[in-house]
């Protein structure tokens, strides 16, 4: 029993990080950036810790595999929505970030409904995009507490973020679209073969 509880610690940390999306958003709206920094620090530590514990305890689960990237996305989306509302980033930047993730999520659900279970494998572009979004968000929050970075950092960071969001989004659409067409073609061939077998045996 105790062993089972211990093995749930990585999933508990992941779930807690998912829940933190709400206070992060509200605190940014209240412009309480110093508290947001502390929460971001905790989220970063827990992100590394839950993966390490999952491997160490041999507790890697389907839930953790799905919830871990979702928790990162939830925090980023809530942060960029709040950034746009308080005027730290243009609204269209938040829209691009959100639309990209919504397209990927809808595509994943559609693929699951049509073809069944699949393995989630983040691409290089997806990882790079998430890393830059996190780095840019942390820079932006830190700047509100300790205004030491020159404006050029944010201009470069913003355009790098936008570029990677668009590239990674396009890459996901192309990759999973191609995979869906392959699966559909394979499924159609199997159905045709089964139909031929049944027609040969009245």
PDB file of C-alpha atoms in Angstrom:
ATOM      1  CA  UNK A   1       0.000   0.000   0.000  1.00  0.00           C
ATOM      2  CA  UNK A   2       2.773   2.432   0.999  1.00  0.00           C
ATOM      3  CA  UNK A   3       4.676   1.567  -2.163  1.00  0.00           C
ATOM      4  CA  UNK A   4       1.633   2.410  -4.292  1.00  0.00           C
ATOM      5  CA  UNK A   5       1.252   5.778  -2.562  1.00  0.00           C
ATOM      6  CA  UNK A   6       4.934   6.606  -3.057  1.00  0.00           C
ATOM      7  CA  UNK A   7       4.683   5.750  -6.743  1.00  0.00           C
ATOM      8  CA  UNK A   8       1.853   8.282  -7.073  1.00  0.00           C
ATOM      9  CA  UNK A   9       4.100  11.179  -5.954  1.00  0.00           C
ATOM     10  CA  UNK A  10       5.220  12.041  -9.544  1.00  0.00           C
ATOM     11  CA  UNK A  11       1.586  12.194 -10.696  1.00  0.00           C
ATOM     12  CA  UNK A  12       0.631  14.305  -7.659  1.00  0.00           C
ATOM     13  CA  UNK A  13       3.397  16.810  -8.476  1.00  0.00           C
ATOM     14  CA  UNK A  14       2.294  16.913 -12.122  1.00  0.00           C
ATOM     15  CA  UNK A  15      -1.345  17.487 -11.111  1.00  0.00           C
ATOM     16  CA  UNK A  16      -0.330  20.209  -8.678  1.00  0.00           C
ATOM     17  CA  UNK A  17       1.615  21.949 -11.444  1.00  0.00           C
ATOM     18  CA  UNK A  18      -1.476  21.757 -13.654  1.00  0.00           C
ATOM     19  CA  UNK A  19      -3.572  23.419 -10.930  1.00  0.00           C
ATOM     20  CA  UNK A  20      -0.982  26.204 -10.530  1.00  0.00           C
ATOM     21  CA  UNK A  21      -2.058  27.621 -13.900  1.00  0.00           C
ATOM     22  CA  UNK A  22      -4.997  29.334 -12.160  1.00  0.00           C
ATOM     23  CA  UNK A  23      -3.101  31.251  -9.427  1.00  0.00           C
ATOM     24  CA  UNK A  24      -0.380  32.201 -11.945  1.00  0.00           C
ATOM     25  CA  UNK A  25      -2.984  33.815 -14.180  1.00  0.00           C
ATOM     26  CA  UNK A  26      -4.740  35.602 -11.290  1.00  0.00           C
ATOM     27  CA  UNK A  27      -1.494  36.861  -9.748  1.00  0.00           C
ATOM     28  CA  UNK A  28      -0.304  38.294 -13.070  1.00  0.00           C
ATOM     29  CA  UNK A  29      -3.658  40.065 -13.429  1.00  0.00           C
ATOM     30  CA  UNK A  30      -3.094  41.491  -9.932  1.00  0.00           C
ATOM     31  CA  UNK A  31       0.472  42.418 -11.006  1.00  0.00           C
ATOM     32  CA  UNK A  32       1.886  40.442  -8.067  1.00  0.00           C
ATOM     33  CA  UNK A  33       4.930  39.438 -10.072  1.00  0.00           C
ATOM     34  CA  UNK A  34       7.231  38.574  -7.151  1.00  0.00           C
ATOM     35  CA  UNK A  35       4.819  35.850  -6.002  1.00  0.00           C
ATOM     36  CA  UNK A  36       4.519  34.594  -9.581  1.00  0.00           C
ATOM     37  CA  UNK A  37       8.304  34.202  -9.656  1.00  0.00           C
ATOM     38  CA  UNK A  38       8.206  32.014  -6.540  1.00  0.00           C
ATOM     39  CA  UNK A  39       5.433  29.868  -8.010  1.00  0.00           C
ATOM     40  CA  UNK A  40       7.356  29.592 -11.288  1.00  0.00           C
ATOM     41  CA  UNK A  41      10.423  28.482  -9.323  1.00  0.00           C
ATOM     42  CA  UNK A  42       8.393  25.783  -7.548  1.00  0.00           C
ATOM     43  CA  UNK A  43       6.842  24.688 -10.849  1.00  0.00           C
ATOM     44  CA  UNK A  44      10.283  24.408 -12.445  1.00  0.00           C
ATOM     45  CA  UNK A  45      11.670  22.334  -9.573  1.00  0.00           C
ATOM     46  CA  UNK A  46       8.608  20.051  -9.517  1.00  0.00           C
ATOM     47  CA  UNK A  47       8.817  19.630 -13.299  1.00  0.00           C
ATOM     48  CA  UNK A  48      12.301  18.182 -13.014  1.00  0.00           C
ATOM     49  CA  UNK A  49      11.529  16.301  -9.814  1.00  0.00           C
ATOM     50  CA  UNK A  50       8.432  14.452 -11.022  1.00  0.00           C
ATOM     51  CA  UNK A  51      10.262  13.110 -14.087  1.00  0.00           C
ATOM     52  CA  UNK A  52      13.260  12.046 -11.997  1.00  0.00           C
ATOM     53  CA  UNK A  53      11.050  10.347  -9.393  1.00  0.00           C
ATOM     54  CA  UNK A  54       9.000   8.590 -12.070  1.00  0.00           C
ATOM     55  CA  UNK A  55      12.159   7.046 -13.500  1.00  0.00           C
ATOM     56  CA  UNK A  56      13.724   6.340 -10.091  1.00  0.00           C
ATOM     57  CA  UNK A  57      10.574   4.702  -8.688  1.00  0.00           C
ATOM     58  CA  UNK A  58       9.763   2.943 -11.959  1.00  0.00           C
ATOM     59  CA  UNK A  59       6.459   4.815 -11.865  1.00  0.00           C
ATOM     60  CA  UNK A  60       6.220   6.141 -15.421  1.00  0.00           C
ATOM     61  CA  UNK A  61       2.520   6.129 -16.274  1.00  0.00           C
ATOM     62  CA  UNK A  62       0.265   6.954 -19.198  1.00  0.00           C
ATOM     63  CA  UNK A  63      -1.296   9.717 -17.084  1.00  0.00           C
ATOM     64  CA  UNK A  64       2.078  11.290 -16.345  1.00  0.00           C
ATOM     65  CA  UNK A  65       3.154  11.091 -19.977  1.00  0.00           C
ATOM     66  CA  UNK A  66       0.056  13.037 -21.045  1.00  0.00           C
ATOM     67  CA  UNK A  67      -0.403  15.338 -18.027  1.00  0.00           C
ATOM     68  CA  UNK A  68       3.220  16.503 -17.830  1.00  0.00           C
ATOM     69  CA  UNK A  69       3.260  18.445 -21.138  1.00  0.00           C
ATOM     70  CA  UNK A  70      -0.361  19.502 -20.576  1.00  0.00           C
ATOM     71  CA  UNK A  71       0.568  21.133 -17.260  1.00  0.00           C
ATOM     72  CA  UNK A  72       3.313  23.131 -18.988  1.00  0.00           C
ATOM     73  CA  UNK A  73       0.871  24.193 -21.698  1.00  0.00           C
ATOM     74  CA  UNK A  74      -1.809  25.141 -19.152  1.00  0.00           C
ATOM     75  CA  UNK A  75       0.599  27.392 -17.258  1.00  0.00           C
ATOM     76  CA  UNK A  76       1.941  28.985 -20.440  1.00  0.00           C
ATOM     77  CA  UNK A  77      -1.499  29.613 -21.938  1.00  0.00           C
ATOM     78  CA  UNK A  78      -2.823  31.116 -18.687  1.00  0.00           C
ATOM     79  CA  UNK A  79       0.317  33.265 -18.381  1.00  0.00           C
ATOM     80  CA  UNK A  80       0.121  34.599 -21.953  1.00  0.00           C
ATOM     81  CA  UNK A  81      -3.597  35.345 -21.595  1.00  0.00           C
ATOM     82  CA  UNK A  82      -2.803  37.358 -18.459  1.00  0.00           C
ATOM     83  CA  UNK A  83       0.208  39.022 -20.148  1.00  0.00           C
ATOM     84  CA  UNK A  84      -2.068  40.203 -22.963  1.00  0.00           C
ATOM     85  CA  UNK A  85      -4.729  41.500 -20.563  1.00  0.00           C
ATOM     86  CA  UNK A  86      -2.246  43.574 -18.518  1.00  0.00           C
ATOM     87  CA  UNK A  87      -0.486  44.772 -21.653  1.00  0.00           C
ATOM     88  CA  UNK A  88       2.877  43.009 -21.311  1.00  0.00           C
ATOM     89  CA  UNK A  89       2.502  41.388 -24.755  1.00  0.00           C
ATOM     90  CA  UNK A  90       0.285  42.271 -27.738  1.00  0.00           C
ATOM     91  CA  UNK A  91      -3.034  40.407 -27.834  1.00  0.00           C
ATOM     92  CA  UNK A  92      -2.199  38.846 -31.206  1.00  0.00           C
ATOM     93  CA  UNK A  93       0.868  37.149 -29.689  1.00  0.00           C
ATOM     94  CA  UNK A  94      -1.274  35.435 -27.049  1.00  0.00           C
ATOM     95  CA  UNK A  95      -3.776  34.454 -29.759  1.00  0.00           C
ATOM     96  CA  UNK A  96      -1.032  32.796 -31.866  1.00  0.00           C
ATOM     97  CA  UNK A  97       0.285  30.841 -28.855  1.00  0.00           C
ATOM     98  CA  UNK A  98      -3.209  29.679 -27.853  1.00  0.00           C
ATOM     99  CA  UNK A  99      -4.418  28.826 -31.375  1.00  0.00           C
ATOM    100  CA  UNK A 100      -1.321  26.714 -32.039  1.00  0.00           C
ATOM    101  CA  UNK A 101      -1.911  24.639 -28.898  1.00  0.00           C
ATOM    102  CA  UNK A 102      -5.652  24.335 -29.571  1.00  0.00           C
ATOM    103  CA  UNK A 103      -4.955  23.047 -33.100  1.00  0.00           C
ATOM    104  CA  UNK A 104      -2.537  20.442 -31.735  1.00  0.00           C
ATOM    105  CA  UNK A 105      -4.981  19.382 -28.999  1.00  0.00           C
ATOM    106  CA  UNK A 106      -7.937  19.096 -31.389  1.00  0.00           C
ATOM    107  CA  UNK A 107      -5.769  17.180 -33.852  1.00  0.00           C
ATOM    108  CA  UNK A 108      -4.650  14.757 -31.127  1.00  0.00           C
ATOM    109  CA  UNK A 109      -8.251  14.147 -30.024  1.00  0.00           C
ATOM    110  CA  UNK A 110      -9.385  13.655 -33.629  1.00  0.00           C
ATOM    111  CA  UNK A 111      -6.550  11.187 -34.270  1.00  0.00           C
ATOM    112  CA  UNK A 112      -7.435   9.244 -31.121  1.00  0.00           C
ATOM    113  CA  UNK A 113     -11.132   9.100 -32.080  1.00  0.00           C
ATOM    114  CA  UNK A 114     -10.383   7.960 -35.637  1.00  0.00           C
ATOM    115  CA  UNK A 115      -7.430   5.628 -35.177  1.00  0.00           C
ATOM    116  CA  UNK A 116      -7.161   4.873 -31.460  1.00  0.00           C
ATOM    117  CA  UNK A 117      -4.318   5.156 -28.997  1.00  0.00           C
ATOM    118  CA  UNK A 118      -1.034   6.684 -30.072  1.00  0.00           C
ATOM    119  CA  UNK A 119       2.334   7.545 -28.561  1.00  0.00           C
ATOM    120  CA  UNK A 120       3.058  11.225 -27.901  1.00  0.00           C
ATOM    121  CA  UNK A 121       6.511  12.147 -29.170  1.00  0.00           C
ATOM    122  CA  UNK A 122       7.322  15.869 -28.898  1.00  0.00           C
ATOM    123  CA  UNK A 123       9.283  17.089 -31.905  1.00  0.00           C
ATOM    124  CA  UNK A 124      12.491  19.116 -31.767  1.00  0.00           C
ATOM    125  CA  UNK A 125      10.535  22.200 -32.905  1.00  0.00           C
ATOM    126  CA  UNK A 126       7.862  21.599 -30.282  1.00  0.00           C
ATOM    127  CA  UNK A 127      10.442  21.330 -27.501  1.00  0.00           C
ATOM    128  CA  UNK A 128      12.270  24.422 -28.773  1.00  0.00           C
ATOM    129  CA  UNK A 129       9.011  26.389 -28.912  1.00  0.00           C
ATOM    130  CA  UNK A 130       8.029  25.400 -25.364  1.00  0.00           C
ATOM    131  CA  UNK A 131      11.519  26.241 -24.057  1.00  0.00           C
ATOM    132  CA  UNK A 132      11.479  29.705 -25.654  1.00  0.00           C
ATOM    133  CA  UNK A 133       7.943  30.392 -24.377  1.00  0.00           C
ATOM    134  CA  UNK A 134       8.992  29.484 -20.830  1.00  0.00           C
ATOM    135  CA  UNK A 135      12.222  31.513 -21.076  1.00  0.00           C
ATOM    136  CA  UNK A 136      10.398  34.542 -22.486  1.00  0.00           C
ATOM    137  CA  UNK A 137       7.673  34.358 -19.808  1.00  0.00           C
ATOM    138  CA  UNK A 138      10.287  34.154 -17.040  1.00  0.00           C
ATOM    139  CA  UNK A 139      12.233  37.083 -18.538  1.00  0.00           C
ATOM    140  CA  UNK A 140       9.053  39.136 -18.734  1.00  0.00           C
ATOM    141  CA  UNK A 141       8.044  38.422 -15.132  1.00  0.00           C
ATOM    142  CA  UNK A 142      11.571  38.948 -13.809  1.00  0.00           C
ATOM    143  CA  UNK A 143      11.769  42.296 -15.619  1.00  0.00           C
ATOM    144  CA  UNK A 144       8.697  43.509 -13.727  1.00  0.00           C
ATOM    145  CA  UNK A 145      10.443  42.777 -10.407  1.00  0.00           C
ATOM    146  CA  UNK A 146      14.053  43.523 -11.368  1.00  0.00           C
ATOM    147  CA  UNK A 147      14.088  45.802 -14.456  1.00  0.00           C
ATOM    148  CA  UNK A 148      17.657  45.149 -15.558  1.00  0.00           C
ATOM    149  CA  UNK A 149      17.343  43.703 -19.083  1.00  0.00           C
ATOM    150  CA  UNK A 150      17.555  45.946 -22.166  1.00  0.00           C
ATOM    151  CA  UNK A 151      14.488  46.219 -24.418  1.00  0.00           C
ATOM    152  CA  UNK A 152      16.297  44.529 -27.316  1.00  0.00           C
ATOM    153  CA  UNK A 153      16.236  41.240 -25.381  1.00  0.00           C
ATOM    154  CA  UNK A 154      12.440  41.228 -25.418  1.00  0.00           C
ATOM    155  CA  UNK A 155      12.174  42.267 -29.057  1.00  0.00           C
ATOM    156  CA  UNK A 156      14.457  39.411 -30.151  1.00  0.00           C
ATOM    157  CA  UNK A 157      12.776  36.998 -27.737  1.00  0.00           C
ATOM    158  CA  UNK A 158       9.312  37.912 -28.964  1.00  0.00           C
ATOM    159  CA  UNK A 159      10.091  37.343 -32.642  1.00  0.00           C
ATOM    160  CA  UNK A 160      11.967  34.130 -31.852  1.00  0.00           C
ATOM    161  CA  UNK A 161       8.936  32.945 -29.879  1.00  0.00           C
ATOM    162  CA  UNK A 162       6.531  33.774 -32.716  1.00  0.00           C
ATOM    163  CA  UNK A 163       8.759  32.093 -35.313  1.00  0.00           C
ATOM    164  CA  UNK A 164       9.065  28.872 -33.308  1.00  0.00           C
ATOM    165  CA  UNK A 165       5.342  28.785 -32.504  1.00  0.00           C
ATOM    166  CA  UNK A 166       4.501  28.999 -36.217  1.00  0.00           C
ATOM    167  CA  UNK A 167       7.222  26.527 -37.300  1.00  0.00           C
ATOM    168  CA  UNK A 168       6.362  23.956 -34.611  1.00  0.00           C
ATOM    169  CA  UNK A 169       2.637  24.309 -35.281  1.00  0.00           C
ATOM    170  CA  UNK A 170       3.125  23.794 -39.001  1.00  0.00           C
ATOM    171  CA  UNK A 171       5.439  20.846 -38.343  1.00  0.00           C
ATOM    172  CA  UNK A 172       2.865  19.143 -36.101  1.00  0.00           C
ATOM    173  CA  UNK A 173       0.088  19.666 -38.661  1.00  0.00           C
ATOM    174  CA  UNK A 174       2.253  18.269 -41.471  1.00  0.00           C
ATOM    175  CA  UNK A 175       3.578  15.295 -39.460  1.00  0.00           C
ATOM    176  CA  UNK A 176       0.253  14.207 -37.969  1.00  0.00           C
ATOM    177  CA  UNK A 177      -1.625  14.942 -41.173  1.00  0.00           C
ATOM    178  CA  UNK A 178       0.751  12.639 -43.026  1.00  0.00           C
ATOM    179  CA  UNK A 179       0.452  10.012 -40.278  1.00  0.00           C
ATOM    180  CA  UNK A 180      -3.359  10.228 -40.417  1.00  0.00           C
ATOM    181  CA  UNK A 181      -3.383   9.738 -44.196  1.00  0.00           C
ATOM    182  CA  UNK A 182      -1.110   6.696 -43.829  1.00  0.00           C
ATOM    183  CA  UNK A 183      -3.321   5.209 -41.106  1.00  0.00           C
ATOM    184  CA  UNK A 184      -6.467   5.913 -43.158  1.00  0.00           C
ATOM    185  CA  UNK A 185      -4.946   4.258 -46.226  1.00  0.00           C
ATOM    186  CA  UNK A 186      -3.863   1.224 -44.193  1.00  0.00           C
ATOM    187  CA  UNK A 187      -7.296   0.964 -42.564  1.00  0.00           C
ATOM    188  CA  UNK A 188      -9.027   1.141 -45.968  1.00  0.00           C
ATOM    189  CA  UNK A 189      -6.769  -1.604 -47.364  1.00  0.00           C
ATOM    190  CA  UNK A 190      -7.518  -3.862 -44.399  1.00  0.00           C
ATOM    191  CA  UNK A 191     -11.255  -3.289 -44.830  1.00  0.00           C
ATOM    192  CA  UNK A 192     -11.020  -4.089 -48.554  1.00  0.00           C
ATOM    193  CA  UNK A 193      -9.092  -7.305 -47.818  1.00  0.00           C
ATOM    194  CA  UNK A 194     -11.660  -8.368 -45.198  1.00  0.00           C
ATOM    195  CA  UNK A 195     -14.477  -7.594 -47.603  1.00  0.00           C
ATOM    196  CA  UNK A 196     -12.798  -9.708 -50.316  1.00  0.00           C
ATOM    197  CA  UNK A 197     -12.385 -12.629 -47.921  1.00  0.00           C
ATOM    198  CA  UNK A 198     -16.048 -12.508 -46.899  1.00  0.00           C
ATOM    199  CA  UNK A 199     -17.208 -12.309 -50.514  1.00  0.00           C
ATOM    200  CA  UNK A 200     -15.180 -15.437 -51.361  1.00  0.00           C
ATOM    201  CA  UNK A 201     -16.884 -17.436 -48.594  1.00  0.00           C
ATOM    202  CA  UNK A 202     -20.681 -17.239 -49.011  1.00  0.00           C
TER     203      UNK A 202
END
